[in-house]
C-alpha atoms as an extended CHARMM CRD file, in Angstrom:
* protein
*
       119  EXT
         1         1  UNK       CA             17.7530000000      -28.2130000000      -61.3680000000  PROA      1               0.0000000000
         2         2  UNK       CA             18.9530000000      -29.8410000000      -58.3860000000  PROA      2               0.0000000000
         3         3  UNK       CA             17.4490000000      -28.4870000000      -55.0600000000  PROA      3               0.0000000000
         4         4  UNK       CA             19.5080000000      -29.1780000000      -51.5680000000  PROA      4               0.0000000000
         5         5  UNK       CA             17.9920000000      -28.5610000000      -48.0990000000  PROA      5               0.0000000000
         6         6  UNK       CA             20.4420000000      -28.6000000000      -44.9770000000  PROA      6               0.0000000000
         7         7  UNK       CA             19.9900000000      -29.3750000000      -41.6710000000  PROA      7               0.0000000000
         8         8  UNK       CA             21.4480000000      -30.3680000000      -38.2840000000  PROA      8               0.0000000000
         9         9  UNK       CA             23.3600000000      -27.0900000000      -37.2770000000  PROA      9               0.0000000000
        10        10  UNK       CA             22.7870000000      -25.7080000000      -33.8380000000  PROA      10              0.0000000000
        11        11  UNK       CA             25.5920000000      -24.6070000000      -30.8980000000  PROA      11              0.0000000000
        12        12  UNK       CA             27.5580000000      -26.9470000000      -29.5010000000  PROA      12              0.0000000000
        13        13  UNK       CA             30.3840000000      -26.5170000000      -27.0280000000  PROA      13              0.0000000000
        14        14  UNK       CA             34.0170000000      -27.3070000000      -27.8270000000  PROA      14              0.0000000000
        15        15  UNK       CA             34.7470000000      -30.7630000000      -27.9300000000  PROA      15              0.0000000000
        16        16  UNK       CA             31.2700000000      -31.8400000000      -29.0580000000  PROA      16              0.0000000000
        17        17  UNK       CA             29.6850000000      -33.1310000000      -32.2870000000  PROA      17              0.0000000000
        18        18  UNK       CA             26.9610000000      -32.4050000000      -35.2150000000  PROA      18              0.0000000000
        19        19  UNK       CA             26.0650000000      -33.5310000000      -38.0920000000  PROA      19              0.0000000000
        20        20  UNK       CA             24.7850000000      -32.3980000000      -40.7130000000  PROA      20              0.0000000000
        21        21  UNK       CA             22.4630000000      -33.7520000000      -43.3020000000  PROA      21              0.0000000000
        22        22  UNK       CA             21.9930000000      -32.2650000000      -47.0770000000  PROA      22              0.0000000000
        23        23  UNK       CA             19.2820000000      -34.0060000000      -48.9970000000  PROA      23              0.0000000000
        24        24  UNK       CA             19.1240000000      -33.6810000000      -52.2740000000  PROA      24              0.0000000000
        25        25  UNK       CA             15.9060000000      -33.6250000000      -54.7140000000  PROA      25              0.0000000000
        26        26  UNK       CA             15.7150000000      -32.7060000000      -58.3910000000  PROA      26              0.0000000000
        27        27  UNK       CA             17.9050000000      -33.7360000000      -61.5050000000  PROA      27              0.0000000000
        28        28  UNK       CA             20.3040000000      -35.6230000000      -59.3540000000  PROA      28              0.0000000000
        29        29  UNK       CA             20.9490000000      -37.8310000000      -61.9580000000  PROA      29              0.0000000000
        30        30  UNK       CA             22.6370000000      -35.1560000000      -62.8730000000  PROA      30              0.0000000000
        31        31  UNK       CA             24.8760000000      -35.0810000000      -60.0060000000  PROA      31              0.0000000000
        32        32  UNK       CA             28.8150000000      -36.0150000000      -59.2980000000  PROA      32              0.0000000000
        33        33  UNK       CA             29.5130000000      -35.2360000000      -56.3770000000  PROA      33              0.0000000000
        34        34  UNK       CA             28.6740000000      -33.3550000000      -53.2610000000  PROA      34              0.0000000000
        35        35  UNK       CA             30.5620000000      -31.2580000000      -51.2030000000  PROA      35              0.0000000000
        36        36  UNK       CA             30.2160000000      -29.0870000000      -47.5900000000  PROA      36              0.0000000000
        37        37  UNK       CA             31.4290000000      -25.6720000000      -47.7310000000  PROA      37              0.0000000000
        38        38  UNK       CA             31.4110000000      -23.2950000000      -44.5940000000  PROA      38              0.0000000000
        39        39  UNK       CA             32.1480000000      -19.4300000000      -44.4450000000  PROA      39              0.0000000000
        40        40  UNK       CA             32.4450000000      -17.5760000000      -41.0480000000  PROA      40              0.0000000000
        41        41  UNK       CA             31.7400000000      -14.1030000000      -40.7300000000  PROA      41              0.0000000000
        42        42  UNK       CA             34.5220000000      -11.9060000000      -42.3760000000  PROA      42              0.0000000000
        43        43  UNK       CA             36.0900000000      -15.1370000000      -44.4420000000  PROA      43              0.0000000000
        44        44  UNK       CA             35.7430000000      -16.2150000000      -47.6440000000  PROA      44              0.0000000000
        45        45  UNK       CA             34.3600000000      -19.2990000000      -48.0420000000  PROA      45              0.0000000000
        46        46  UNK       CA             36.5640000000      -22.5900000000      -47.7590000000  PROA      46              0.0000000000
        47        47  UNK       CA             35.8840000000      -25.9970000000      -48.7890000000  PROA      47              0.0000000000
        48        48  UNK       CA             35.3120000000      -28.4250000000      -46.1900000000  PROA      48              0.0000000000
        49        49  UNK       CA             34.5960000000      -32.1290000000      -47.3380000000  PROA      49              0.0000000000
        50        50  UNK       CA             33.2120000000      -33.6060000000      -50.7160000000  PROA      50              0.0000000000
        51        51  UNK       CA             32.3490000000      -37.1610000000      -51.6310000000  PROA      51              0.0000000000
        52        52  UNK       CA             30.9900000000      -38.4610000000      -55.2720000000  PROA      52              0.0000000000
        53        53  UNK       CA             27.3140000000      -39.2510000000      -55.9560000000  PROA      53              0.0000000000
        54        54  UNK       CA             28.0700000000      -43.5280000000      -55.2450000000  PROA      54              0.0000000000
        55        55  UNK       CA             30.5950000000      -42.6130000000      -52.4570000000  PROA      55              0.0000000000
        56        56  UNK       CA             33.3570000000      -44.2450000000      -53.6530000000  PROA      56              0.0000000000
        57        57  UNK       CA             35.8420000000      -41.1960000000      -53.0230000000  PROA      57              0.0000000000
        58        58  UNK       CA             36.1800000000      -38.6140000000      -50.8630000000  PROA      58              0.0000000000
        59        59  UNK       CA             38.2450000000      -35.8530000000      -50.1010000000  PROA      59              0.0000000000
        60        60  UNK       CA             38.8440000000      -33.2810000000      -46.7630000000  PROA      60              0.0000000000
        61        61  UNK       CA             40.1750000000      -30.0470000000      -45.9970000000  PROA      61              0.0000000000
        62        62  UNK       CA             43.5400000000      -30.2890000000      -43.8450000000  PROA      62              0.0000000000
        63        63  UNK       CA             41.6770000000      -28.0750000000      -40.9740000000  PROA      63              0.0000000000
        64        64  UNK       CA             39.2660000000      -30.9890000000      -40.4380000000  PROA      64              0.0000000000
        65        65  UNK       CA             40.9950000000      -34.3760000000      -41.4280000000  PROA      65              0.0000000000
        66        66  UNK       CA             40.4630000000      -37.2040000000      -38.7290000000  PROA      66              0.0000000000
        67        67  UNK       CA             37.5980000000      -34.5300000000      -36.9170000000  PROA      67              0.0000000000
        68        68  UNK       CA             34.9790000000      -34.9650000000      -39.8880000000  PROA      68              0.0000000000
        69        69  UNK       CA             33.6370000000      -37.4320000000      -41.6610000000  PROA      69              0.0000000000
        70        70  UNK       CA             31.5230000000      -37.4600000000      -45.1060000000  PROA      70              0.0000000000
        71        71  UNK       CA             29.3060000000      -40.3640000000      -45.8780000000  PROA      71              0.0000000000
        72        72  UNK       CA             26.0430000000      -40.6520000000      -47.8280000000  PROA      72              0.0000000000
        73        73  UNK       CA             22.7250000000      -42.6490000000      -48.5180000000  PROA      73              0.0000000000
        74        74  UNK       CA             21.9970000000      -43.3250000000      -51.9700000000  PROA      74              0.0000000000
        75        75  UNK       CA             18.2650000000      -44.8250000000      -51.1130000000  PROA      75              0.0000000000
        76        76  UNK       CA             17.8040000000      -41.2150000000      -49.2980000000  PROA      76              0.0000000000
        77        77  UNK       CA             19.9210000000      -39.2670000000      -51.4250000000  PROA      77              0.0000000000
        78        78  UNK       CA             20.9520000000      -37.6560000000      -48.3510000000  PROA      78              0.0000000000
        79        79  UNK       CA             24.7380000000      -36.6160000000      -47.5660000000  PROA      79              0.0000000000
        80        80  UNK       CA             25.7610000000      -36.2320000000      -43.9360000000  PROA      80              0.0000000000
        81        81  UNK       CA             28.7960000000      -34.6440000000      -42.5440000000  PROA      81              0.0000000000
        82        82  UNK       CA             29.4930000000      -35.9180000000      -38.9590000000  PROA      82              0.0000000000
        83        83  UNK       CA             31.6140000000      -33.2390000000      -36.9890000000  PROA      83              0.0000000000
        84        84  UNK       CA             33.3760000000      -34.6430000000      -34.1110000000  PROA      84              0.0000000000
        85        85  UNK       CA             36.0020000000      -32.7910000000      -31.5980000000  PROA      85              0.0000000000
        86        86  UNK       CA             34.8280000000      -29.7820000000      -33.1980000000  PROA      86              0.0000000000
        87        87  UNK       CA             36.7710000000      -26.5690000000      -31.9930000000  PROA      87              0.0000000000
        88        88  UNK       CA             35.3470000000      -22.7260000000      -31.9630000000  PROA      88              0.0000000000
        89        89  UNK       CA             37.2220000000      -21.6530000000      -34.8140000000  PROA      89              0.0000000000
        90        90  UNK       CA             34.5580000000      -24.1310000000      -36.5920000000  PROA      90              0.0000000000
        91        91  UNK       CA             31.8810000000      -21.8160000000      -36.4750000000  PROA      91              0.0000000000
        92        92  UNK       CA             30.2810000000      -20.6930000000      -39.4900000000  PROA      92              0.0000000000
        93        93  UNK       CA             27.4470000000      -21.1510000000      -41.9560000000  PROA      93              0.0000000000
        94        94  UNK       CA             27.7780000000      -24.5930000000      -43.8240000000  PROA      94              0.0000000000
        95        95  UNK       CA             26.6640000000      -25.1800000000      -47.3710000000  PROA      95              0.0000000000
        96        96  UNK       CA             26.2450000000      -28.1520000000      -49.2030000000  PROA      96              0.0000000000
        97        97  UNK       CA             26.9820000000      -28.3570000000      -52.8200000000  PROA      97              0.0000000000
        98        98  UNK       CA             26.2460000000      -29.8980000000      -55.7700000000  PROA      98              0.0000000000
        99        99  UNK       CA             28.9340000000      -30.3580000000      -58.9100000000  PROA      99              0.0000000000
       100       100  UNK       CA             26.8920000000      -31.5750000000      -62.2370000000  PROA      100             0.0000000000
       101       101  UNK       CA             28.4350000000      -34.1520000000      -64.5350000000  PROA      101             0.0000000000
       102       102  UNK       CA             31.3680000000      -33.2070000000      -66.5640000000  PROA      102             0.0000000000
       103       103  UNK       CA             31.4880000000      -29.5860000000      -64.6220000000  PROA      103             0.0000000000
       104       104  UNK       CA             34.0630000000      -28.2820000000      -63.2690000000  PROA      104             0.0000000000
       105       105  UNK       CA             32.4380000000      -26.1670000000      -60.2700000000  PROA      105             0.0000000000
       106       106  UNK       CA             29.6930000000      -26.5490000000      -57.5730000000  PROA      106             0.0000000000
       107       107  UNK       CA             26.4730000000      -25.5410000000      -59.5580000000  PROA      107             0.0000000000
       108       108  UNK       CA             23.8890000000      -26.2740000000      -57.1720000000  PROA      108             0.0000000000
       109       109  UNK       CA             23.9220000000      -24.5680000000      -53.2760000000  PROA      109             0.0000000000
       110       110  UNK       CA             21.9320000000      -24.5430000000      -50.6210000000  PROA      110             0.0000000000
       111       111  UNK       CA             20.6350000000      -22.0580000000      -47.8910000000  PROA      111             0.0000000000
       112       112  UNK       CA             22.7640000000      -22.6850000000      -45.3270000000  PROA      112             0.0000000000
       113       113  UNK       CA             22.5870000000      -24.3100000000      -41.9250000000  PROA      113             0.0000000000
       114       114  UNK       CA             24.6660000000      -22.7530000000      -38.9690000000  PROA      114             0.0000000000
       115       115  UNK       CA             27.3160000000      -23.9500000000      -36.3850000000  PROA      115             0.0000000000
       116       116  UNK       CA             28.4010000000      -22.1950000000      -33.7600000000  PROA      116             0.0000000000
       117       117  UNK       CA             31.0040000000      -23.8820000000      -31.2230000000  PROA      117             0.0000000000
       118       118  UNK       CA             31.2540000000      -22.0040000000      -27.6860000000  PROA      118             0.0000000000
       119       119  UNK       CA             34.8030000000      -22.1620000000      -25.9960000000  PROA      119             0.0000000000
């Protein structure tokens, strides 16, 4: 099992920035790559950002290219998501993931943390 705990939502106005942190505990040997998710309320959920376990590739949504930025800390095992210029139709819960080795999905989720941006 791999067990992910996020952290660093809040409310920010329009313009601002966050980030997010996802550390990661558990099997992550087992682990690679991670990736943000977020879902506002009504939507399905969309993929926002994902990066492998040594962070030698990464890979954006359209919607947030240039505006966010994945990075991570092996010694921590921590992945961050910095959100920059962040607009109100960002709002929504965001979930980090976890794809095992040789899988083909995101196995591994975790609770949630959420963003709200005010106009």
């Amino acid at each position: 099992q791999v067990h992910l705990v996020e952290s660093g939502g809040g409310l920010v106005q329009a313009g601002g920035s966050l980030r997010l942190s996802c550390a990661a505990s558990g099997r992550t040997f087992s682990v690679s790559s991670l990736g943000w998710f977020r879902q506002a309320p009504g939507k399905e959920r969309e993929f926002v950002a994902a990066i492998s376990w040594i962070g030698d590739r990464t890979d954006y949504a359209d919607s947030v290219k240039g505006r966010f930025t994945i990075s991570r800390d092996n010694a921590k095992s921590t992945t961050y998501l910095q959100m920059n210029s962040l607009k109100p139709e960002d709002t929504a819960v965001y979930y980090c993931a976890a794809r095992p080795s040789g899988g083909v999905s995101y196995g591994y989720w975790g609770q949630g943390t959420q963003v709200t941006v005010s106009s």
